mmCIF file of C-alpha atoms in Angstrom:
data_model
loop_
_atom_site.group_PDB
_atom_site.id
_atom_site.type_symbol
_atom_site.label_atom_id
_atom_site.label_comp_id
_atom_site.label_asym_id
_atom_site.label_seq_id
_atom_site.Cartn_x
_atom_site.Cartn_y
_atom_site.Cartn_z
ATOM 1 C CA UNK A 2 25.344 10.401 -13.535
ATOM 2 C CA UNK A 3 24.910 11.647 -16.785
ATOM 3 C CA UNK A 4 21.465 13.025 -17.743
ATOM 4 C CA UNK A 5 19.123 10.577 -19.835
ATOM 5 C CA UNK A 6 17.108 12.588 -21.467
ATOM 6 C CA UNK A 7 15.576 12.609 -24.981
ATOM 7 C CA UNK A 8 16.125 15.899 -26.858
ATOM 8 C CA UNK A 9 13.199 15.390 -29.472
ATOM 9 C CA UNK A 10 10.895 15.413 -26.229
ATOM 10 C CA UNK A 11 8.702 18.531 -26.238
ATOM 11 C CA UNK A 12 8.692 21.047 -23.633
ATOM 12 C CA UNK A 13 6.460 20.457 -20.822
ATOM 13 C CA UNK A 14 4.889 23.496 -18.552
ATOM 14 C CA UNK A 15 6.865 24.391 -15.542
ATOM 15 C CA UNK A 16 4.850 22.337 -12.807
ATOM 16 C CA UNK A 17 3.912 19.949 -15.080
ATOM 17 C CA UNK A 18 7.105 18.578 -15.409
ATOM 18 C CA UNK A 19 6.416 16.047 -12.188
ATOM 19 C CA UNK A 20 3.050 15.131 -13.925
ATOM 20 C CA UNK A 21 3.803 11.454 -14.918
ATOM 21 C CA UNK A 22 0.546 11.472 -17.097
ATOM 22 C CA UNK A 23 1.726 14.950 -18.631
ATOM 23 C CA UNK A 24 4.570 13.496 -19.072
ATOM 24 C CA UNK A 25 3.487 10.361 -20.706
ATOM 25 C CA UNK A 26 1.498 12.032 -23.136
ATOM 26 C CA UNK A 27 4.445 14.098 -24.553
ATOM 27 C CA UNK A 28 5.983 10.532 -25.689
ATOM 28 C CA UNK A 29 9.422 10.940 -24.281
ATOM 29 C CA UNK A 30 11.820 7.966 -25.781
ATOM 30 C CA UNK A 31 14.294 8.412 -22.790
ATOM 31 C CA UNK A 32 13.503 9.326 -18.976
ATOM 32 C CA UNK A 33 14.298 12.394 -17.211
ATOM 33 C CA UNK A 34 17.189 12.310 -14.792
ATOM 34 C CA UNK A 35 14.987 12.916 -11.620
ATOM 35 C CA UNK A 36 13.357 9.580 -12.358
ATOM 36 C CA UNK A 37 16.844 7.348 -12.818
ATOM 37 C CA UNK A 38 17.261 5.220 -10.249
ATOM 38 C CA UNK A 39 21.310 4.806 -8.933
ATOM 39 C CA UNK A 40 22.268 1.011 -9.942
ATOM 40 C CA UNK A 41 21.585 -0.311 -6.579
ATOM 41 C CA UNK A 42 17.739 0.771 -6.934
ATOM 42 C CA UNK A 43 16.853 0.042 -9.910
ATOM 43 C CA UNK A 44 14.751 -2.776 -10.580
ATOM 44 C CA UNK A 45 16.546 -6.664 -11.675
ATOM 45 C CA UNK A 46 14.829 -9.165 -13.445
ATOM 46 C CA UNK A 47 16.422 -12.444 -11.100
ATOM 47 C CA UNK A 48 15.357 -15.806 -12.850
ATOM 48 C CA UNK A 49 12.429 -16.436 -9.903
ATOM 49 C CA UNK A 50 10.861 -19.892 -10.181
ATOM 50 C CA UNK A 51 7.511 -19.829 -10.473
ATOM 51 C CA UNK A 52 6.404 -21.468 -7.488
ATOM 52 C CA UNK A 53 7.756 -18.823 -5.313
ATOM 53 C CA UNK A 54 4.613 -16.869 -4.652
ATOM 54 C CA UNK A 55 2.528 -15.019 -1.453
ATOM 55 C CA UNK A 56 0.033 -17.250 0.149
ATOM 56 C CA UNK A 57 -3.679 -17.385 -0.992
ATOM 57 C CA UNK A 58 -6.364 -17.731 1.902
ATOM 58 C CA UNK A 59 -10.139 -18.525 0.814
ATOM 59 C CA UNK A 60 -12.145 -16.634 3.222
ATOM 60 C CA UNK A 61 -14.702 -18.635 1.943
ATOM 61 C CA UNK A 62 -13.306 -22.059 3.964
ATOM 62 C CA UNK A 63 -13.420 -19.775 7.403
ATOM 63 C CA UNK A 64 -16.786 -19.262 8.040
ATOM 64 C CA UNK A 65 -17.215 -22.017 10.448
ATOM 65 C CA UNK A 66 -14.821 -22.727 12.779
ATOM 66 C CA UNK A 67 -15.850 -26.389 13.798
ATOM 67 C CA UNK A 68 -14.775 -27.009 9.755
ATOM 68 C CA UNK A 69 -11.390 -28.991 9.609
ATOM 69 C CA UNK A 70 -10.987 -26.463 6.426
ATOM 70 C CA UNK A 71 -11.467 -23.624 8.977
ATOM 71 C CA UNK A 72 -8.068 -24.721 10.766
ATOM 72 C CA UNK A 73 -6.532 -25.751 8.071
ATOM 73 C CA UNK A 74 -7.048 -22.063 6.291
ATOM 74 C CA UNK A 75 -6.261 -20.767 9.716
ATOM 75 C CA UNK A 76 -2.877 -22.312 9.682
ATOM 76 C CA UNK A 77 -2.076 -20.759 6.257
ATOM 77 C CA UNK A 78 -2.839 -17.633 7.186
ATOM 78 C CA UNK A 79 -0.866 -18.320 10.671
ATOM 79 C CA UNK A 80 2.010 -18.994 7.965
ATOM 80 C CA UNK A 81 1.452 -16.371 5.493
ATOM 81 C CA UNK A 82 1.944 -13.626 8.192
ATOM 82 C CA UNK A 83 5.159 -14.975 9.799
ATOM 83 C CA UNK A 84 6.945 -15.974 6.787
ATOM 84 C CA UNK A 85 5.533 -13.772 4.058
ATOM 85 C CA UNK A 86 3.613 -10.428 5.269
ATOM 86 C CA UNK A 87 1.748 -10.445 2.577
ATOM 87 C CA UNK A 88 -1.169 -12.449 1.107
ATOM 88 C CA UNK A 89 -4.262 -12.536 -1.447
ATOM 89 C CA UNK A 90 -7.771 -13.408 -0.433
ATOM 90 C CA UNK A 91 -10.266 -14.775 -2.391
ATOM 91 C CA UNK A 92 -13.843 -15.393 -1.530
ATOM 92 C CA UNK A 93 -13.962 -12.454 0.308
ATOM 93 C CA UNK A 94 -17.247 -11.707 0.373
ATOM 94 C CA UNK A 95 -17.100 -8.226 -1.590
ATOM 95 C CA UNK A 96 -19.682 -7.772 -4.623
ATOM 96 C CA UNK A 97 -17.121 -7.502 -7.607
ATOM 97 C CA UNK A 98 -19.545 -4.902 -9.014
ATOM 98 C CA UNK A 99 -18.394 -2.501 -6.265
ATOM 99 C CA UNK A 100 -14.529 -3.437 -6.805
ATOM 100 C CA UNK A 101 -15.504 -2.925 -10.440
ATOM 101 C CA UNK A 102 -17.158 0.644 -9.285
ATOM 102 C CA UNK A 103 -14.210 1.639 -7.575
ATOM 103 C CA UNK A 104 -12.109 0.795 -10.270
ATOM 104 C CA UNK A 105 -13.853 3.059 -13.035
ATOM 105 C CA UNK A 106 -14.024 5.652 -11.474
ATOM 106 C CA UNK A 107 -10.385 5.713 -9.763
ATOM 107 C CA UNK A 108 -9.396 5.490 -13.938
ATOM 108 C CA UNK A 109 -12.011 8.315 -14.325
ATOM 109 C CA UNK A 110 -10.641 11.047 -12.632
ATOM 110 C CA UNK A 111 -6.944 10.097 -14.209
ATOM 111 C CA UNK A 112 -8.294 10.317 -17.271
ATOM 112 C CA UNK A 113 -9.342 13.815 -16.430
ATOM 113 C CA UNK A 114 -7.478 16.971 -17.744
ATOM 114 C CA UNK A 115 -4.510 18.102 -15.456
ATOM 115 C CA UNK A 116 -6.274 21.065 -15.083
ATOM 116 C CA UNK A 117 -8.892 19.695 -13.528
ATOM 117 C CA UNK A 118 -7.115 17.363 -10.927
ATOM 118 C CA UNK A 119 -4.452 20.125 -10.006
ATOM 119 C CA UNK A 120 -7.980 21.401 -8.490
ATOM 120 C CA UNK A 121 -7.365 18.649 -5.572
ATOM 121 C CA UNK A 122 -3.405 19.387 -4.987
ATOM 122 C CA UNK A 123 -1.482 17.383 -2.525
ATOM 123 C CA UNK A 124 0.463 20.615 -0.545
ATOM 124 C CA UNK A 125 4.431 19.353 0.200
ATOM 125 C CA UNK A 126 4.521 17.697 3.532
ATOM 126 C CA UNK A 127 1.369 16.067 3.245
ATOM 127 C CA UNK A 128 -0.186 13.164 1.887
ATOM 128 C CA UNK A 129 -3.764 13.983 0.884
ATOM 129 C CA UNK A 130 -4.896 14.673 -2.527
ATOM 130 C CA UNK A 131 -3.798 14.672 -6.089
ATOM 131 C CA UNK A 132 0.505 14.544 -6.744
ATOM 132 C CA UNK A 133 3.567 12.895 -5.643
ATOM 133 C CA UNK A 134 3.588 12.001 -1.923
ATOM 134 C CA UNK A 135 6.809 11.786 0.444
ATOM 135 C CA UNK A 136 8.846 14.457 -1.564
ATOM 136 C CA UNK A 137 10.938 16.729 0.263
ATOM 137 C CA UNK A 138 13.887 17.925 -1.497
ATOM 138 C CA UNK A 139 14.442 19.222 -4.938
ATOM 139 C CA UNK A 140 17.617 16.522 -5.366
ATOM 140 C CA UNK A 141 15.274 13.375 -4.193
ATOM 141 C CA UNK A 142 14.185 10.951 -6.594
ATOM 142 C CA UNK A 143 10.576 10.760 -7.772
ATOM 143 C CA UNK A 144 8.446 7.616 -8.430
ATOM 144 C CA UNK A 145 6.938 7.061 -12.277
ATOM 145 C CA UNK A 146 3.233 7.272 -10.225
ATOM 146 C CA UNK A 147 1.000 9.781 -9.497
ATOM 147 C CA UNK A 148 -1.602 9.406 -6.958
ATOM 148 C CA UNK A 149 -4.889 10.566 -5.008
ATOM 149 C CA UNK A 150 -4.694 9.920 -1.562
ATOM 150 C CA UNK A 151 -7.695 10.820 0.847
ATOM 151 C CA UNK A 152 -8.625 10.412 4.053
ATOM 152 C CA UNK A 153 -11.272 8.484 4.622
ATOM 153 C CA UNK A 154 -12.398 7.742 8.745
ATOM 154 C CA UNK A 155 -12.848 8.866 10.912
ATOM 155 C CA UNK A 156 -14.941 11.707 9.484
ATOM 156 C CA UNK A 157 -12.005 14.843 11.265
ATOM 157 C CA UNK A 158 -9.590 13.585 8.821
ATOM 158 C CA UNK A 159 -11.287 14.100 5.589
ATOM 159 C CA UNK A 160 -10.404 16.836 3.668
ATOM 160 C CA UNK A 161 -13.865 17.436 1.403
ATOM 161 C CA UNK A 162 -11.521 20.221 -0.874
ATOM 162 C CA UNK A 163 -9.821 17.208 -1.501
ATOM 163 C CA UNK A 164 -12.549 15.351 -2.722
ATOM 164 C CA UNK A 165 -13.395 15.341 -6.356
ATOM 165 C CA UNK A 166 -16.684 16.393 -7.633
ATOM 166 C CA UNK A 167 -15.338 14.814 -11.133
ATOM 167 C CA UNK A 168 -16.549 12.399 -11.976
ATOM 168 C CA UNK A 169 -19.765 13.370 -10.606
ATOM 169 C CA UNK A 170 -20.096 9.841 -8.816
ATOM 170 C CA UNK A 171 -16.803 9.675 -7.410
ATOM 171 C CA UNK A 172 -17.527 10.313 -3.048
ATOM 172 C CA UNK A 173 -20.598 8.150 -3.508
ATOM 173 C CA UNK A 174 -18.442 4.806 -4.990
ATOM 174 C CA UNK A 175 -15.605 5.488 -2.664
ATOM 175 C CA UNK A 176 -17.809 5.348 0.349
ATOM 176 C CA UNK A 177 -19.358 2.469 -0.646
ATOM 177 C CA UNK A 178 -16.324 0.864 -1.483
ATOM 178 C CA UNK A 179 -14.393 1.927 1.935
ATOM 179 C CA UNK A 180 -17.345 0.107 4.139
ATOM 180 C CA UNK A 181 -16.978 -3.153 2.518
ATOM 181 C CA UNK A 182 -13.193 -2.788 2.881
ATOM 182 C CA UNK A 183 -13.554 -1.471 6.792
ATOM 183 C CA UNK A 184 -15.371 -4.692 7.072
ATOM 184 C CA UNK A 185 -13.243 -6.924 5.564
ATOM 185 C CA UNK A 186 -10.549 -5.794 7.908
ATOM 186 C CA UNK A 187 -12.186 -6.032 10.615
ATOM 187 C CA UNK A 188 -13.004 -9.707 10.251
ATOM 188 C CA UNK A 189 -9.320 -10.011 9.248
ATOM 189 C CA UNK A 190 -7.606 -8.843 12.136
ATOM 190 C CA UNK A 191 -9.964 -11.221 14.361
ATOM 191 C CA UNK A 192 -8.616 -13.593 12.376
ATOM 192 C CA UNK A 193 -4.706 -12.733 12.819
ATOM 193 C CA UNK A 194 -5.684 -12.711 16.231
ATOM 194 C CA UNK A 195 -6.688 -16.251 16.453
ATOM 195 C CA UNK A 196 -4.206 -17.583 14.048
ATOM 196 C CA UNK A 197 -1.246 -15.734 16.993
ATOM 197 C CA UNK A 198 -3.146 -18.686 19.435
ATOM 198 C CA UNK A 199 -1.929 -15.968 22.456
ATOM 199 C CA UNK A 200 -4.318 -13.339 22.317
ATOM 200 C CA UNK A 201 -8.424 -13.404 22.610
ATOM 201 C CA UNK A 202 -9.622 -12.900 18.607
ATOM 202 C CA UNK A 203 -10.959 -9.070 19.326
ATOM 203 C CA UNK A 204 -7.581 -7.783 20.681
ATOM 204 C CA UNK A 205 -6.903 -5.552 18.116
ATOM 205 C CA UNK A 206 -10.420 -4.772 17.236
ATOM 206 C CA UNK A 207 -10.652 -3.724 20.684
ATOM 207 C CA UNK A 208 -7.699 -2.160 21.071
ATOM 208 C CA UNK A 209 -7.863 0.279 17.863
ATOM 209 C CA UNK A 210 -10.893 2.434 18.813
ATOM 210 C CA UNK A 211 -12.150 3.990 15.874
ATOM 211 C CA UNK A 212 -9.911 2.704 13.306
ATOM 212 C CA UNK A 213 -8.810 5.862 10.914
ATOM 213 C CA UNK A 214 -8.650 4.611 7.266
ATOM 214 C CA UNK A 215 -7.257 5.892 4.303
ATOM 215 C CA UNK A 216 -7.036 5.323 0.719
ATOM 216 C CA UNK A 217 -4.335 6.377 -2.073
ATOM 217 C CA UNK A 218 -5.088 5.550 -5.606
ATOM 218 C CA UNK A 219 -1.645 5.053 -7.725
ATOM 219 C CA UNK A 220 -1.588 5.842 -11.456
ATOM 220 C CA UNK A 221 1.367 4.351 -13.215
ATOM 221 C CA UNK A 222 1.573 5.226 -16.357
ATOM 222 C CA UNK A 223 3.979 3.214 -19.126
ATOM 223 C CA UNK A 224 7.586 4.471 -19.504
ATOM 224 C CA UNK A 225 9.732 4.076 -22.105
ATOM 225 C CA UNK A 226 12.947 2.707 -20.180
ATOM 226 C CA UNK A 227 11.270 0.513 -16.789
ATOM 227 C CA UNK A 228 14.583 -0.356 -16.059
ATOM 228 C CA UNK A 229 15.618 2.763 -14.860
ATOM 229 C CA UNK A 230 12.907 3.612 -12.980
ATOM 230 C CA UNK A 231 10.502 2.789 -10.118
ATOM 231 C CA UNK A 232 7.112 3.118 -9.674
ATOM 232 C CA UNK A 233 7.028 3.307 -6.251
ATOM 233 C CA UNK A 234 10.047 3.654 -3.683
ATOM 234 C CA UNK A 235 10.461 0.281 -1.705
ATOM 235 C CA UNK A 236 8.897 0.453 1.724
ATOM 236 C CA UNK A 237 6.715 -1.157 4.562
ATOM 237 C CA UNK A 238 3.577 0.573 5.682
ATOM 238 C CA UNK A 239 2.307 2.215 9.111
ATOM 239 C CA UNK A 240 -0.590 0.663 9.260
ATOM 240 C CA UNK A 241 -2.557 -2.383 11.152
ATOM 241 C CA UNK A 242 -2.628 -3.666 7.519
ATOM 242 C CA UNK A 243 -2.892 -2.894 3.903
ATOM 243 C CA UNK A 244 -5.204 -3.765 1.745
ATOM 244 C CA UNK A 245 -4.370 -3.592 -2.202
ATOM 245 C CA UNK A 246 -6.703 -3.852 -5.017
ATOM 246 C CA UNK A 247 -4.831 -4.178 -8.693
ATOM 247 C CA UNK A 248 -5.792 -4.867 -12.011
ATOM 248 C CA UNK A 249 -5.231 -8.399 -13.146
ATOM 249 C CA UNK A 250 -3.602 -8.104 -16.211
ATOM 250 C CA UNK A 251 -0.363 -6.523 -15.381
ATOM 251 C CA UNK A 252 2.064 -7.245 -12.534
ATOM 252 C CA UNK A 253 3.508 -4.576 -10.796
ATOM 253 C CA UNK A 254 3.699 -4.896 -7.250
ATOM 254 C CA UNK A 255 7.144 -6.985 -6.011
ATOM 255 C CA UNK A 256 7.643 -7.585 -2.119
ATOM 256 C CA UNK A 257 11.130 -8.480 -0.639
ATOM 257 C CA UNK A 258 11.382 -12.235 0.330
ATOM 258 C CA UNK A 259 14.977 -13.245 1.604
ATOM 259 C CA UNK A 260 16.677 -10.972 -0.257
ATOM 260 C CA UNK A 261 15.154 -11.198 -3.845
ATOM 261 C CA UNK A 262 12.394 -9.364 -4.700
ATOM 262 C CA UNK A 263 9.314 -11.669 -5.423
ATOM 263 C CA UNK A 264 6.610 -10.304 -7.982
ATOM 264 C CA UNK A 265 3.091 -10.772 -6.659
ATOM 265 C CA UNK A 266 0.827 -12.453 -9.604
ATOM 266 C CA UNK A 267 -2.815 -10.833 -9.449
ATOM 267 C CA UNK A 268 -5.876 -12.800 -9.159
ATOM 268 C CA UNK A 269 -9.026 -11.383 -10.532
ATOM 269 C CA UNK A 270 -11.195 -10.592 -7.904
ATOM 270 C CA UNK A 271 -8.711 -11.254 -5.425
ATOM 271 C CA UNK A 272 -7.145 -8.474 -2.716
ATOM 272 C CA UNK A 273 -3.947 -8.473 -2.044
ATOM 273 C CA UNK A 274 -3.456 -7.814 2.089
ATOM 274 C CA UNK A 275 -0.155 -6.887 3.671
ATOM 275 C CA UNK A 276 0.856 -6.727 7.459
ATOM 276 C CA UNK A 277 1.853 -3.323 8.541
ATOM 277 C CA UNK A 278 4.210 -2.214 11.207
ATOM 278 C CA UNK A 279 1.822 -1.923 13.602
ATOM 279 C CA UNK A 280 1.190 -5.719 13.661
ATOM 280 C CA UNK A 281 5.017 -5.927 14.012
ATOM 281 C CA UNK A 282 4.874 -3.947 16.965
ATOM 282 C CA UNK A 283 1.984 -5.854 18.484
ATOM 283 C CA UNK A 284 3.262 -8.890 18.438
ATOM 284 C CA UNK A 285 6.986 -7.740 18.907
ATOM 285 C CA UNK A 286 8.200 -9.096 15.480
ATOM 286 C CA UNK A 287 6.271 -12.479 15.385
ATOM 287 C CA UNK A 288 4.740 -11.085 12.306
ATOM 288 C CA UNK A 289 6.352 -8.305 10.588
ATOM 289 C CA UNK A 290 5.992 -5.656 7.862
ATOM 290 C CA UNK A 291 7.445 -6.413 4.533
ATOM 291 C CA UNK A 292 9.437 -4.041 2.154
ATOM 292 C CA UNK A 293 7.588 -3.906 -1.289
ATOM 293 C CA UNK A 294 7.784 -1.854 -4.127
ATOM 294 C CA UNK A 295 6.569 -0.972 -7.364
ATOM 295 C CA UNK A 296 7.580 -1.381 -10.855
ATOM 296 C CA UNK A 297 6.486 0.119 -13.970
ATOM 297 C CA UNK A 298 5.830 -1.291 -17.559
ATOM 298 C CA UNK A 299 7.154 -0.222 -20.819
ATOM 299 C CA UNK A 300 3.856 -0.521 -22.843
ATOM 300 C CA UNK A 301 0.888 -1.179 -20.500
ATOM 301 C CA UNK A 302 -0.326 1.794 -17.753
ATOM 302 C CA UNK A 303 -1.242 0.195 -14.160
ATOM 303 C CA UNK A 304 -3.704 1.558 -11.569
ATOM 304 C CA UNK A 305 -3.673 0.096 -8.198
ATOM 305 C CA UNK A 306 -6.128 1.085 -4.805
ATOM 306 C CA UNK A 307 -5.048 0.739 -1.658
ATOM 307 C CA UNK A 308 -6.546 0.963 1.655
ATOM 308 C CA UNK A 309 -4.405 1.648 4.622
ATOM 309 C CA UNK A 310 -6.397 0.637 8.192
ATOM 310 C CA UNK A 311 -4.509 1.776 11.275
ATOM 311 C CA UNK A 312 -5.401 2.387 14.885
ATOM 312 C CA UNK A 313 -6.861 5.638 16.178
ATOM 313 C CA UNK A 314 -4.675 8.789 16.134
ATOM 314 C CA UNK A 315 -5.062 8.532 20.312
ATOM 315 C CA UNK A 316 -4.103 4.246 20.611
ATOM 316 C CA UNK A 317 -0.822 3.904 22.654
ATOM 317 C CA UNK A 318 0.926 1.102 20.875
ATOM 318 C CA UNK A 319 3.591 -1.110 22.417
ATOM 319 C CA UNK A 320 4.659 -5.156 22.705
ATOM 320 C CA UNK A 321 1.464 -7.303 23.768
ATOM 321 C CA UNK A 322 3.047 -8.831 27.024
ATOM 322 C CA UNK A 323 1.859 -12.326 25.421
ATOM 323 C CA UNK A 324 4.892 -12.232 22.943
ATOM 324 C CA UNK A 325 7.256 -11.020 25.527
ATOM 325 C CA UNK A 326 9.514 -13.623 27.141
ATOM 326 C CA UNK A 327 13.411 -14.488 27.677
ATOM 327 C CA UNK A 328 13.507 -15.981 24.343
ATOM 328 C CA UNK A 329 11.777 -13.040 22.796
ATOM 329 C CA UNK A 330 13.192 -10.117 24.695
ATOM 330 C CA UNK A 331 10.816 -6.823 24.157
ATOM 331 C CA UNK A 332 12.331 -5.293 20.801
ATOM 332 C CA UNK A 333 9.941 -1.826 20.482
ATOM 333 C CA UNK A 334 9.126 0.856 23.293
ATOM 334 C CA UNK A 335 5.786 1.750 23.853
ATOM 335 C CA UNK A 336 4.864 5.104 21.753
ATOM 336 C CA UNK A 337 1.506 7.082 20.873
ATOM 337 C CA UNK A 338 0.215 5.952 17.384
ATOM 338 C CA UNK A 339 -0.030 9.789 16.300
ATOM 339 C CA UNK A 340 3.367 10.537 16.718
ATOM 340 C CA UNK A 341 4.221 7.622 14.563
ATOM 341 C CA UNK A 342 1.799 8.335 12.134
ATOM 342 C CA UNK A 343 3.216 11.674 11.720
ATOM 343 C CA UNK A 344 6.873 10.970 11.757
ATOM 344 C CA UNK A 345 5.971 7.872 9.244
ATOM 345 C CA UNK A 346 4.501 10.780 6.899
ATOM 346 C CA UNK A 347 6.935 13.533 7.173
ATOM 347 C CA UNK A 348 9.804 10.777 6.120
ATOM 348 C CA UNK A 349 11.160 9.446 2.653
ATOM 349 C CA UNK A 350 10.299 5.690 2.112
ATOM 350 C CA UNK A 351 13.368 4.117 2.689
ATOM 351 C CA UNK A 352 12.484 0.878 3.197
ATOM 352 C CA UNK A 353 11.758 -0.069 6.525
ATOM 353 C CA UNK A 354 13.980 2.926 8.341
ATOM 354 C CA UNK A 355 11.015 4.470 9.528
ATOM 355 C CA UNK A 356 10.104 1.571 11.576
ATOM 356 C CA UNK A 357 13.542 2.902 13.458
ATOM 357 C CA UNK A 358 11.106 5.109 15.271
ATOM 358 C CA UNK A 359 10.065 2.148 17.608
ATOM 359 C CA UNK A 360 12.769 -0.028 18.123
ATOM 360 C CA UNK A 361 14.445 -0.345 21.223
ATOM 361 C CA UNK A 362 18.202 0.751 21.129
ATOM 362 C CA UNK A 363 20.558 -2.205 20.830
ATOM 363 C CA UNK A 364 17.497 -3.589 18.351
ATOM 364 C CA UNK A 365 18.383 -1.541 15.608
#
């Protein structure tokens, strides 16, 4: 493929060159070749009708579970998992102040200088702090997004190097911000548990120890030719599940759905929660991951937060025997949740190739 470059574009730094921001700023009308997308990848715009979106559960109606509204919420969410993956919640029970919080100061620290968030560098082969994540050969394709990714708990995977001391508030609102979201999750997968009708509601709860959680903020800024480009590589995640905070005035996040990929419509105040391949696993493909993606917008920028909540580093993970059964042979082998998490970060994303890992062979 011919290079699509723009020749009026001024030179940028060597090692800035990957900087989307830096990038951004030197008002490029064309996009580097590193960034173009081969035909296959790059984003469509399919004619979707409108009705075609992920579920939305009101946390709000599952509070008590003698409530007819409790069961009937409970069967949507039953639904939303099997068929979809993903969903929003609303009603959640989160002060918006503190989404708010999290929010301003995520767009903070983008806002900084480069200089002063190349002070937090994410080092190639890992995926904490400031940079492009999953990037492991000079030919590979990069995503229009740059990120801060950070460990979060237990406390042996933080990195505090990583942690920025700019703006000055920034540990203090992500800490807050990570309890309510630990919490959230926690009631969630109790109530995954009850909506799978096989399991008692604290099975995973149980089961994951002390959950490690993570969070990656994702900075996309506009670019001049979306077509050509993604924002983020399609994928599903390694996690228990995902939960995704965006901004509600631009659309950016699409998820595959038989074959066409489905843009998700933010709500304000709403979080947008996606199984992860653990859940898969669990369940032995009752409810499964989902490939999504990210797209990118020619005039608006896009910041998204997501929290990734996974089972402890020591959990061996395998088939619950309750979802085991002639009709349902056993379709993953039972592995350490370490190992996985280290071969899922030491991978491209390439969809859902990394869920390979676990799958029995003659289930590929």
């Amino acid at each position: 493929m011919a290079p699509i470059l723009c020749s009026s574009m001024p030179e940028i730094k060597a090692g800035h060159i990957d900087d989307i921001q830096e990038l951004r700023r030197a008002r490029p009308t064309m996009v580097p070749e590193r960034y173009i997308r081969d035909n296959s990848e790059r984003p469509t715009r399919a004619r979707l009708p409108d009705s075609l979106q992920i579920p939305i559960i009101d946390m709000s109606k599952m509070i008590r579970e003698s409530d007819v509204q409790f069961h009937h919420e409970l069967a949507k969410l039953a639904t939303a998992c099997e068929e979809w993956g993903f969903f929003q919640v609303i009603n959640h029970g989160i002060d918006t102040h503190k989404l708010e919080d999290m929010e301003e100061v995520a767009r903070e620290f983008f806002d900084l200088p480069l200089e002063e968030k190349e002070k937090y560098p994410m080092k190639p082969g890992t995926i904490q702090g400031y940079g492009h994540a999953f990037v492991f050969s000079e030919e590979q394709k990069l995503d229009w997004c740059n990120m801060l990714a950070l460990g979060v708990e237990p406390p042996f995977i933080r990195d505090p190097k990583l942690w920025p001391t700019n703006p000055s508030h920034f540990s203090e609102t992500l800490d807050k911000y990570s309890v309510e979201i630990r919490k959230l999750c926690h009631m969630l997968l109790r109530l995954i548990a009850r909506s799978l009708r096989r399991v008692d509601e604290n099975v995973f709860n149980d089961m994951f120890g002390t959950a490690v959680q993570a969070m990656r903020m994702n900075y996309y800024p506009p670019c001049p030719r979306p077509d050509l480009v993604l924002g983020l590589s399609p994928h599903s995640d390694g996690s228990a599940l995902t939960v995704l905070q965006q901004e509600a005035d631009t659309v950016g996040l699409q998820i595959l759905k038989d074959g066409a990929w489905v843009p998700v419509h933010p709500i304000q105040n709403a979080l947008v929660i996606n199984i992860g391949d653990t859940i898969e696993v669990l369940t032995n493909g009752k409810y499964k991951s989902v490939e999504h993606r990210a797209i990118t917008n020619k005039k608006k920028d896009r910041l998204s937060l997501v929290t990734f909540y996974a089972p402890s580093y020591d959990v061996e993970l395998g088939p619950l025997p309750e979802f085991v059964d002639e009709n349902r042979p056993c379709m993953y082998r039972k592995y350490n949740h370490g190992d996985y998490s280290r071969h899922y970060v030491t991978n491209r994303l390439q969809g859902k190739k990394t869920l390979e890992f676990a799958k029995i062979a003659g289930e590929l």
